[in-house]
Amino acid sequence: MFLIPQVEVQETEEKGKGIFATDIIEGGTLISDYLGKVVHSDESTDLYDDDVVFDMWYSDKVDICPDPDKPGMHTANTSCEPNCGMGAIGRRTTMFALRKIFPGEELTYEYFLGEQDEDCEAGTDNCFCESPFCRGTMYSNPMHYDAWDEHVEKMVKGESEDPPVPYGEQLPPLDKYPESVEDDEIYNIFGYREEEPHKCDMESFKSVKELRKLIRETGRTLKFSDIGIIVEGVIFGGHVIYKYIR
Ligand SMILES: [Zn+2]
């Protein structure tokens, strides 16, 4: 279920459906909740064709299974250079803007898939994100995935594994959602390379936190003319991705 009006589902050329911004979305904005039928995890994949699986982990007992024909977060594609993050409210999965998003941009998030399923047909798990940093697969870097796993464990600590409504019923929306989600260094963050870089002075170069904040607020890559570099993003582990401009 979309929580803001400035998004719509469109057909893409290679990746099936996708979610696109119709207007500016500010960094941190909570965009969608992952709603669907509450299903026992042993039975969830039976609901879908083999090549389209939309079940989302809720606990080791429960999956949330959306209707593929309805609009929602399940129609978002993955990217190795995403502009959205997969967040959590308790055990609910949500999607929020990692940075300011510009009109016309496709909204993507990293799926954080762990180990590859051996039965998986070759090619079905390819990534088509076209980022220069594309891994070519939907699976996450193993070190990043392990850190994500720990992150999720912390987020759901103390939350019941049982479904909040009986099996077979729809997970209801919350009465109230937070408007904004705080930044977290577990997410890779990149400026939008189609927009002009944001001009920065060296004062802003003092910490990874400051770089992330500037990318989140402006949505852009960061230009440091004094040292001749453009910061394109900050990835997990505090690694700064930059290129020389002279
Ligand atoms: Zn990719």
PDB file of C-alpha atoms and ligand atoms in Angstrom:
ATOM      1  CA  MET A   1       0.000   0.000   0.000  1.00  0.00           C
ATOM      2  CA  PHE A   2       1.410   3.363  -1.030  1.00  0.00           C
ATOM      3  CA  LEU A   3       1.487   5.947   1.762  1.00  0.00           C
ATOM      4  CA  ILE A   4       2.216   8.992  -0.441  1.00  0.00           C
ATOM      5  CA  PRO A   5       0.507  10.266  -3.641  1.00  0.00           C
ATOM      6  CA  GLN A   6       3.629  10.987  -5.746  1.00  0.00           C
ATOM      7  CA  VAL A   7       4.237   7.414  -7.006  1.00  0.00           C
ATOM      8  CA  GLU A   8       2.698   5.278  -9.752  1.00  0.00           C
ATOM      9  CA  VAL A   9       3.187   1.778 -11.189  1.00  0.00           C
ATOM     10  CA  GLN A  10       4.271   1.650 -14.850  1.00  0.00           C
ATOM     11  CA  GLU A  11       5.339  -1.117 -17.236  1.00  0.00           C
ATOM     12  CA  THR A  12       9.097  -1.172 -17.940  1.00  0.00           C
ATOM     13  CA  GLU A  13      10.778  -2.599 -21.045  1.00  0.00           C
ATOM     14  CA  GLU A  14      12.871  -5.363 -19.474  1.00  0.00           C
ATOM     15  CA  LYS A  15      11.855  -5.680 -15.857  1.00  0.00           C
ATOM     16  CA  GLY A  16       8.064  -6.022 -15.883  1.00  0.00           C
ATOM     17  CA  LYS A  17       6.333  -3.504 -13.653  1.00  0.00           C
ATOM     18  CA  GLY A  18       8.166  -0.756 -11.788  1.00  0.00           C
ATOM     19  CA  ILE A  19       7.341   2.132  -9.462  1.00  0.00           C
ATOM     20  CA  PHE A  20       8.045   5.683 -10.645  1.00  0.00           C
ATOM     21  CA  ALA A  21       8.055   9.094  -8.947  1.00  0.00           C
ATOM     22  CA  THR A  22       5.543  11.593 -10.354  1.00  0.00           C
ATOM     23  CA  ASP A  23       6.888  14.428  -8.189  1.00  0.00           C
ATOM     24  CA  ILE A  24       9.746  15.138  -5.785  1.00  0.00           C
ATOM     25  CA  ILE A  25       9.999  12.798  -2.791  1.00  0.00           C
ATOM     26  CA  GLU A  26      12.164  14.070   0.059  1.00  0.00           C
ATOM     27  CA  GLY A  27      14.907  11.874   1.548  1.00  0.00           C
ATOM     28  CA  GLY A  28      13.651   9.735   4.429  1.00  0.00           C
ATOM     29  CA  THR A  29       9.968   9.770   3.326  1.00  0.00           C
ATOM     30  CA  LEU A  30       8.128   6.546   4.176  1.00  0.00           C
ATOM     31  CA  ILE A  31       6.660   5.417   0.829  1.00  0.00           C
ATOM     32  CA  SER A  32       4.989   2.042   1.215  1.00  0.00           C
ATOM     33  CA  ASP A  33       4.024  -0.772   3.536  1.00  0.00           C
ATOM     34  CA  TYR A  34       4.258  -4.383   2.275  1.00  0.00           C
ATOM     35  CA  LEU A  35       0.711  -5.675   2.688  1.00  0.00           C
ATOM     36  CA  GLY A  36      -0.823  -8.944   1.575  1.00  0.00           C
ATOM     37  CA  LYS A  37      -2.246 -12.247   2.729  1.00  0.00           C
ATOM     38  CA  VAL A  38      -0.802 -13.762   5.925  1.00  0.00           C
ATOM     39  CA  VAL A  39       0.430 -17.220   4.899  1.00  0.00           C
ATOM     40  CA  HIS A  40       2.378 -19.994   6.598  1.00  0.00           C
ATOM     41  CA  SER A  41       5.910 -19.816   5.160  1.00  0.00           C
ATOM     42  CA  ASP A  42       5.770 -23.470   3.982  1.00  0.00           C
ATOM     43  CA  GLU A  43       2.843 -22.624   1.709  1.00  0.00           C
ATOM     44  CA  SER A  44       3.666 -19.148   0.445  1.00  0.00           C
ATOM     45  CA  THR A  45       5.474 -19.963  -2.813  1.00  0.00           C
ATOM     46  CA  ASP A  46       2.549 -22.194  -3.898  1.00  0.00           C
ATOM     47  CA  LEU A  47       0.516 -19.022  -4.433  1.00  0.00           C
ATOM     48  CA  TYR A  48       2.676 -17.795  -7.317  1.00  0.00           C
ATOM     49  CA  ASP A  49       4.031 -18.943 -10.675  1.00  0.00           C
ATOM     50  CA  ASP A  50       7.612 -20.149 -10.366  1.00  0.00           C
ATOM     51  CA  ASP A  51       9.137 -17.098 -12.032  1.00  0.00           C
ATOM     52  CA  VAL A  52       7.278 -14.470 -10.008  1.00  0.00           C
ATOM     53  CA  VAL A  53       7.568 -14.797  -6.276  1.00  0.00           C
ATOM     54  CA  PHE A  54       6.374 -11.945  -4.099  1.00  0.00           C
ATOM     55  CA  ASP A  55       6.300 -13.517  -0.642  1.00  0.00           C
ATOM     56  CA  MET A  56       7.955 -11.370   2.016  1.00  0.00           C
ATOM     57  CA  TRP A  57       9.461 -12.689   5.234  1.00  0.00           C
ATOM     58  CA  TYR A  58       7.556 -11.720   8.375  1.00  0.00           C
ATOM     59  CA  SER A  59       8.957 -14.350  10.736  1.00  0.00           C
ATOM     60  CA  ASP A  60      10.282 -17.898  10.380  1.00  0.00           C
ATOM     61  CA  LYS A  61       6.629 -19.039  10.490  1.00  0.00           C
ATOM     62  CA  VAL A  62       4.912 -16.341   8.472  1.00  0.00           C
ATOM     63  CA  ASP A  63       5.168 -14.777   5.012  1.00  0.00           C
ATOM     64  CA  ILE A  64       3.186 -11.846   3.615  1.00  0.00           C
ATOM     65  CA  CYS A  65       1.874 -12.545   0.098  1.00  0.00           C
ATOM     66  CA  PRO A  66       0.559  -9.579  -1.912  1.00  0.00           C
ATOM     67  CA  ASP A  67      -1.737  -9.837  -4.919  1.00  0.00           C
ATOM     68  CA  PRO A  68       0.644  -9.349  -7.901  1.00  0.00           C
ATOM     69  CA  ASP A  69      -2.045  -7.430  -9.830  1.00  0.00           C
ATOM     70  CA  LYS A  70      -2.485  -4.761  -7.161  1.00  0.00           C
ATOM     71  CA  PRO A  71      -0.151  -1.750  -6.883  1.00  0.00           C
ATOM     72  CA  GLY A  72       2.308  -1.800  -3.982  1.00  0.00           C
ATOM     73  CA  MET A  73       5.881  -2.144  -2.853  1.00  0.00           C
ATOM     74  CA  HIS A  74       6.096  -5.681  -4.335  1.00  0.00           C
ATOM     75  CA  THR A  75       6.180  -4.109  -7.835  1.00  0.00           C
ATOM     76  CA  ALA A  76       9.448  -2.240  -7.091  1.00  0.00           C
ATOM     77  CA  ASN A  77      12.521  -3.554  -8.890  1.00  0.00           C
ATOM     78  CA  THR A  78      15.882  -4.134  -7.263  1.00  0.00           C
ATOM     79  CA  SER A  79      19.010  -2.106  -8.018  1.00  0.00           C
ATOM     80  CA  CYS A  80      22.678  -2.177  -7.043  1.00  0.00           C
ATOM     81  CA  GLU A  81      22.405   1.630  -6.819  1.00  0.00           C
ATOM     82  CA  PRO A  82      18.993   2.013  -5.167  1.00  0.00           C
ATOM     83  CA  ASN A  83      17.253   5.250  -4.180  1.00  0.00           C
ATOM     84  CA  CYS A  84      15.030   3.549  -1.601  1.00  0.00           C
ATOM     85  CA  GLY A  85      15.659   1.321   1.387  1.00  0.00           C
ATOM     86  CA  MET A  86      13.763  -1.626   2.780  1.00  0.00           C
ATOM     87  CA  GLY A  87      12.882  -0.666   6.349  1.00  0.00           C
ATOM     88  CA  ALA A  88      10.874  -2.174   9.151  1.00  0.00           C
ATOM     89  CA  ILE A  89       8.174  -1.219  11.598  1.00  0.00           C
ATOM     90  CA  GLY A  90       8.278  -4.150  14.009  1.00  0.00           C
ATOM     91  CA  ARG A  91       8.119  -7.144  11.666  1.00  0.00           C
ATOM     92  CA  ARG A  92       6.410  -5.206   8.869  1.00  0.00           C
ATOM     93  CA  THR A  93       8.495  -4.464   5.812  1.00  0.00           C
ATOM     94  CA  THR A  94       8.338  -0.940   4.456  1.00  0.00           C
ATOM     95  CA  MET A  95      10.056   1.121   1.766  1.00  0.00           C
ATOM     96  CA  PHE A  96      11.430   4.624   2.293  1.00  0.00           C
ATOM     97  CA  ALA A  97      13.386   7.164   0.231  1.00  0.00           C
ATOM     98  CA  LEU A  98      17.110   6.857   0.988  1.00  0.00           C
ATOM     99  CA  ARG A  99      17.597  10.295  -0.560  1.00  0.00           C
ATOM    100  CA  LYS A 100      15.646  12.999  -2.354  1.00  0.00           C
ATOM    101  CA  ILE A 101      14.044  11.406  -5.455  1.00  0.00           C
ATOM    102  CA  PHE A 102      13.361  13.383  -8.642  1.00  0.00           C
ATOM    103  CA  PRO A 103      10.202  13.221 -10.826  1.00  0.00           C
ATOM    104  CA  GLY A 104      10.422  10.407 -13.409  1.00  0.00           C
ATOM    105  CA  GLU A 105      12.953   8.337 -11.450  1.00  0.00           C
ATOM    106  CA  GLU A 106      12.248   4.650 -10.943  1.00  0.00           C
ATOM    107  CA  LEU A 107      12.055   3.706  -7.267  1.00  0.00           C
ATOM    108  CA  THR A 108      14.269   0.743  -6.436  1.00  0.00           C
ATOM    109  CA  TYR A 109      15.588  -0.971  -3.338  1.00  0.00           C
ATOM    110  CA  GLU A 110      18.120  -3.684  -2.627  1.00  0.00           C
ATOM    111  CA  TYR A 111      16.215  -6.939  -2.014  1.00  0.00           C
ATOM    112  CA  PHE A 112      18.928  -8.262   0.333  1.00  0.00           C
ATOM    113  CA  LEU A 113      18.729 -11.824  -0.957  1.00  0.00           C
ATOM    114  CA  GLY A 114      21.112 -14.211   0.769  1.00  0.00           C
ATOM    115  CA  GLU A 115      22.445 -17.443  -0.621  1.00  0.00           C
ATOM    116  CA  GLN A 116      21.451 -18.428  -4.113  1.00  0.00           C
ATOM    117  CA  ASP A 117      18.891 -21.229  -4.389  1.00  0.00           C
ATOM    118  CA  GLU A 118      20.521 -24.173  -6.186  1.00  0.00           C
ATOM    119  CA  ASP A 119      17.270 -24.979  -8.013  1.00  0.00           C
ATOM    120  CA  CYS A 120      17.111 -21.468  -9.427  1.00  0.00           C
ATOM    121  CA  GLU A 121      16.973 -21.466 -13.232  1.00  0.00           C
ATOM    122  CA  ALA A 122      19.993 -19.746 -14.809  1.00  0.00           C
ATOM    123  CA  GLY A 123      19.308 -16.121 -15.703  1.00  0.00           C
ATOM    124  CA  THR A 124      16.189 -15.661 -13.572  1.00  0.00           C
ATOM    125  CA  ASP A 125      18.186 -13.915 -10.846  1.00  0.00           C
ATOM    126  CA  ASN A 126      20.065 -11.477 -13.105  1.00  0.00           C
ATOM    127  CA  CYS A 127      20.028  -7.797 -12.208  1.00  0.00           C
ATOM    128  CA  PHE A 128      19.167  -5.321 -14.983  1.00  0.00           C
ATOM    129  CA  CYS A 129      19.748  -2.112 -13.010  1.00  0.00           C
ATOM    130  CA  GLU A 130      22.333  -0.687 -15.469  1.00  0.00           C
ATOM    131  CA  SER A 131      24.318   0.958 -12.672  1.00  0.00           C
ATOM    132  CA  PRO A 132      28.089   1.122 -13.251  1.00  0.00           C
ATOM    133  CA  PHE A 133      28.290  -0.680  -9.897  1.00  0.00           C
ATOM    134  CA  CYS A 134      25.891  -3.482 -10.937  1.00  0.00           C
ATOM    135  CA  ARG A 135      26.794  -6.891  -9.480  1.00  0.00           C
ATOM    136  CA  GLY A 136      24.869  -8.608 -12.314  1.00  0.00           C
ATOM    137  CA  THR A 137      22.793 -10.570  -9.819  1.00  0.00           C
ATOM    138  CA  MET A 138      19.972  -9.828  -7.397  1.00  0.00           C
ATOM    139  CA  TYR A 139      21.951 -11.479  -4.588  1.00  0.00           C
ATOM    140  CA  SER A 140      23.725  -9.195  -2.140  1.00  0.00           C
ATOM    141  CA  ASN A 141      27.407  -9.097  -1.426  1.00  0.00           C
ATOM    142  CA  PRO A 142      27.773 -11.871   1.249  1.00  0.00           C
ATOM    143  CA  MET A 143      29.430  -9.594   3.834  1.00  0.00           C
ATOM    144  CA  HIS A 144      26.719  -6.975   3.382  1.00  0.00           C
ATOM    145  CA  TYR A 145      24.020  -9.651   3.572  1.00  0.00           C
ATOM    146  CA  ASP A 146      25.386 -10.982   6.884  1.00  0.00           C
ATOM    147  CA  ALA A 147      25.359  -7.456   8.318  1.00  0.00           C
ATOM    148  CA  TRP A 148      21.792  -6.994   7.047  1.00  0.00           C
ATOM    149  CA  ASP A 149      20.761 -10.244   8.732  1.00  0.00           C
ATOM    150  CA  GLU A 150      22.113  -8.953  12.061  1.00  0.00           C
ATOM    151  CA  HIS A 151      20.408  -5.602  11.475  1.00  0.00           C
ATOM    152  CA  VAL A 152      17.040  -7.335  10.948  1.00  0.00           C
ATOM    153  CA  GLU A 153      17.516  -9.459  14.070  1.00  0.00           C
ATOM    154  CA  LYS A 154      17.947  -6.283  16.100  1.00  0.00           C
ATOM    155  CA  MET A 155      14.880  -4.667  14.484  1.00  0.00           C
ATOM    156  CA  VAL A 156      12.545  -7.580  15.312  1.00  0.00           C
ATOM    157  CA  LYS A 157      13.921  -8.405  18.762  1.00  0.00           C
ATOM    158  CA  GLY A 158      11.100  -9.026  21.242  1.00  0.00           C
ATOM    159  CA  GLU A 159       8.414  -9.093  18.496  1.00  0.00           C
ATOM    160  CA  SER A 160       6.140 -12.152  18.381  1.00  0.00           C
ATOM    161  CA  GLU A 161       6.770 -14.614  15.522  1.00  0.00           C
ATOM    162  CA  ASP A 162       3.065 -15.372  15.343  1.00  0.00           C
ATOM    163  CA  PRO A 163       0.880 -13.661  12.743  1.00  0.00           C
ATOM    164  CA  PRO A 164      -0.954 -10.524  13.962  1.00  0.00           C
ATOM    165  CA  VAL A 165      -4.172 -11.768  12.285  1.00  0.00           C
ATOM    166  CA  PRO A 166      -5.251 -15.382  11.516  1.00  0.00           C
ATOM    167  CA  TYR A 167      -3.586 -17.203   8.579  1.00  0.00           C
ATOM    168  CA  GLY A 168      -5.377 -16.495   5.300  1.00  0.00           C
ATOM    169  CA  GLU A 169      -6.411 -12.962   6.270  1.00  0.00           C
ATOM    170  CA  GLN A 170      -4.918  -9.739   4.904  1.00  0.00           C
ATOM    171  CA  LEU A 171      -2.309  -7.940   7.000  1.00  0.00           C
ATOM    172  CA  PRO A 172      -4.146  -4.697   7.869  1.00  0.00           C
ATOM    173  CA  PRO A 173      -2.489  -1.285   7.481  1.00  0.00           C
ATOM    174  CA  LEU A 174      -1.392   0.484  10.657  1.00  0.00           C
ATOM    175  CA  ASP A 175      -3.609   3.258  12.063  1.00  0.00           C
ATOM    176  CA  LYS A 176      -0.680   5.630  11.868  1.00  0.00           C
ATOM    177  CA  TYR A 177       2.684   5.573  10.090  1.00  0.00           C
ATOM    178  CA  PRO A 178       5.767   7.664  10.820  1.00  0.00           C
ATOM    179  CA  GLU A 179       6.344  10.208   8.027  1.00  0.00           C
ATOM    180  CA  SER A 180      10.079   9.828   7.926  1.00  0.00           C
ATOM    181  CA  VAL A 181      12.738   7.171   8.513  1.00  0.00           C
ATOM    182  CA  GLU A 182      16.237   7.969   9.809  1.00  0.00           C
ATOM    183  CA  ASP A 183      19.328   7.226   7.775  1.00  0.00           C
ATOM    184  CA  ASP A 184      21.289   4.089   8.671  1.00  0.00           C
ATOM    185  CA  GLU A 185      24.787   3.180   7.506  1.00  0.00           C
ATOM    186  CA  ILE A 186      23.643  -0.358   6.601  1.00  0.00           C
ATOM    187  CA  TYR A 187      22.265   1.111   3.327  1.00  0.00           C
ATOM    188  CA  ASN A 188      24.413   2.016   0.344  1.00  0.00           C
ATOM    189  CA  ILE A 189      23.511   5.552  -0.718  1.00  0.00           C
ATOM    190  CA  PHE A 190      24.225   7.180  -4.105  1.00  0.00           C
ATOM    191  CA  GLY A 191      23.429  10.585  -5.590  1.00  0.00           C
ATOM    192  CA  TYR A 192      21.264  10.636  -8.747  1.00  0.00           C
ATOM    193  CA  ARG A 193      23.762  10.802 -11.603  1.00  0.00           C
ATOM    194  CA  GLU A 194      21.261  12.361 -14.083  1.00  0.00           C
ATOM    195  CA  GLU A 195      21.141  15.559 -12.020  1.00  0.00           C
ATOM    196  CA  GLU A 196      23.918  18.174 -11.730  1.00  0.00           C
ATOM    197  CA  PRO A 197      26.223  17.493  -8.763  1.00  0.00           C
ATOM    198  CA  HIS A 198      25.715  19.537  -5.594  1.00  0.00           C
ATOM    199  CA  LYS A 199      28.635  21.959  -5.060  1.00  0.00           C
ATOM    200  CA  CYS A 200      30.301  21.496  -1.690  1.00  0.00           C
ATOM    201  CA  ASP A 201      33.101  23.165   0.254  1.00  0.00           C
ATOM    202  CA  MET A 202      35.711  21.167   2.169  1.00  0.00           C
ATOM    203  CA  GLU A 203      33.849  21.721   5.476  1.00  0.00           C
ATOM    204  CA  SER A 204      31.373  19.050   4.325  1.00  0.00           C
ATOM    205  CA  PHE A 205      34.143  16.534   3.703  1.00  0.00           C
ATOM    206  CA  LYS A 206      34.737  15.941   7.397  1.00  0.00           C
ATOM    207  CA  SER A 207      32.728  12.757   7.962  1.00  0.00           C
ATOM    208  CA  VAL A 208      30.893   9.920   6.242  1.00  0.00           C
ATOM    209  CA  LYS A 209      27.823  10.949   8.220  1.00  0.00           C
ATOM    210  CA  GLU A 210      27.934  14.459   6.730  1.00  0.00           C
ATOM    211  CA  LEU A 211      28.401  13.080   3.181  1.00  0.00           C
ATOM    212  CA  ARG A 212      25.424  10.761   3.632  1.00  0.00           C
ATOM    213  CA  LYS A 213      23.323  13.622   5.017  1.00  0.00           C
ATOM    214  CA  LEU A 214      24.122  15.837   2.007  1.00  0.00           C
ATOM    215  CA  ILE A 215      23.291  13.074  -0.499  1.00  0.00           C
ATOM    216  CA  ARG A 216      20.073  12.282   1.368  1.00  0.00           C
ATOM    217  CA  GLU A 217      18.961  15.924   1.437  1.00  0.00           C
ATOM    218  CA  THR A 218      19.982  16.999  -2.084  1.00  0.00           C
ATOM    219  CA  GLY A 219      19.557  13.652  -3.919  1.00  0.00           C
ATOM    220  CA  ARG A 220      22.713  14.547  -5.880  1.00  0.00           C
ATOM    221  CA  THR A 221      26.319  13.522  -6.211  1.00  0.00           C
ATOM    222  CA  LEU A 222      28.692  15.898  -4.376  1.00  0.00           C
ATOM    223  CA  LYS A 223      31.260  18.032  -6.161  1.00  0.00           C
ATOM    224  CA  PHE A 224      34.400  19.064  -4.268  1.00  0.00           C
ATOM    225  CA  SER A 225      36.156  21.407  -6.724  1.00  0.00           C
ATOM    226  CA  ASP A 226      39.028  22.154  -4.274  1.00  0.00           C
ATOM    227  CA  ILE A 227      40.294  18.581  -4.532  1.00  0.00           C
ATOM    228  CA  GLY A 228      38.803  17.796  -7.947  1.00  0.00           C
ATOM    229  CA  ILE A 229      36.491  14.932  -7.037  1.00  0.00           C
ATOM    230  CA  ILE A 230      32.824  14.013  -7.254  1.00  0.00           C
ATOM    231  CA  VAL A 231      31.529  11.820  -4.443  1.00  0.00           C
ATOM    232  CA  GLU A 232      29.032   9.463  -6.080  1.00  0.00           C
ATOM    233  CA  GLY A 233      27.996   7.555  -3.001  1.00  0.00           C
ATOM    234  CA  VAL A 234      28.824   5.978   0.333  1.00  0.00           C
ATOM    235  CA  ILE A 235      28.520   2.230   0.656  1.00  0.00           C
ATOM    236  CA  PHE A 236      28.254  -0.140   3.595  1.00  0.00           C
ATOM    237  CA  GLY A 237      31.369  -0.049   5.773  1.00  0.00           C
ATOM    238  CA  GLY A 238      31.809   3.707   5.286  1.00  0.00           C
ATOM    239  CA  HIS A 239      33.553   3.359   1.910  1.00  0.00           C
ATOM    240  CA  VAL A 240      33.261   6.540  -0.134  1.00  0.00           C
ATOM    241  CA  ILE A 241      32.806   6.079  -3.899  1.00  0.00           C
ATOM    242  CA  TYR A 242      34.268   8.979  -5.850  1.00  0.00           C
ATOM    243  CA  LYS A 243      35.707   9.877  -9.233  1.00  0.00           C
ATOM    244  CA  TYR A 244      38.293  12.451 -10.305  1.00  0.00           C
ATOM    245  CA  ILE A 245      37.159  15.364 -12.430  1.00  0.00           C
ATOM    246  CA  ARG A 246      40.606  16.608 -13.452  1.00  0.00           C
TER     247      ARG A 246
HETATM  248 ZN    ZN B   1      22.408  -4.286 -10.608  1.00  0.00          ZN
END
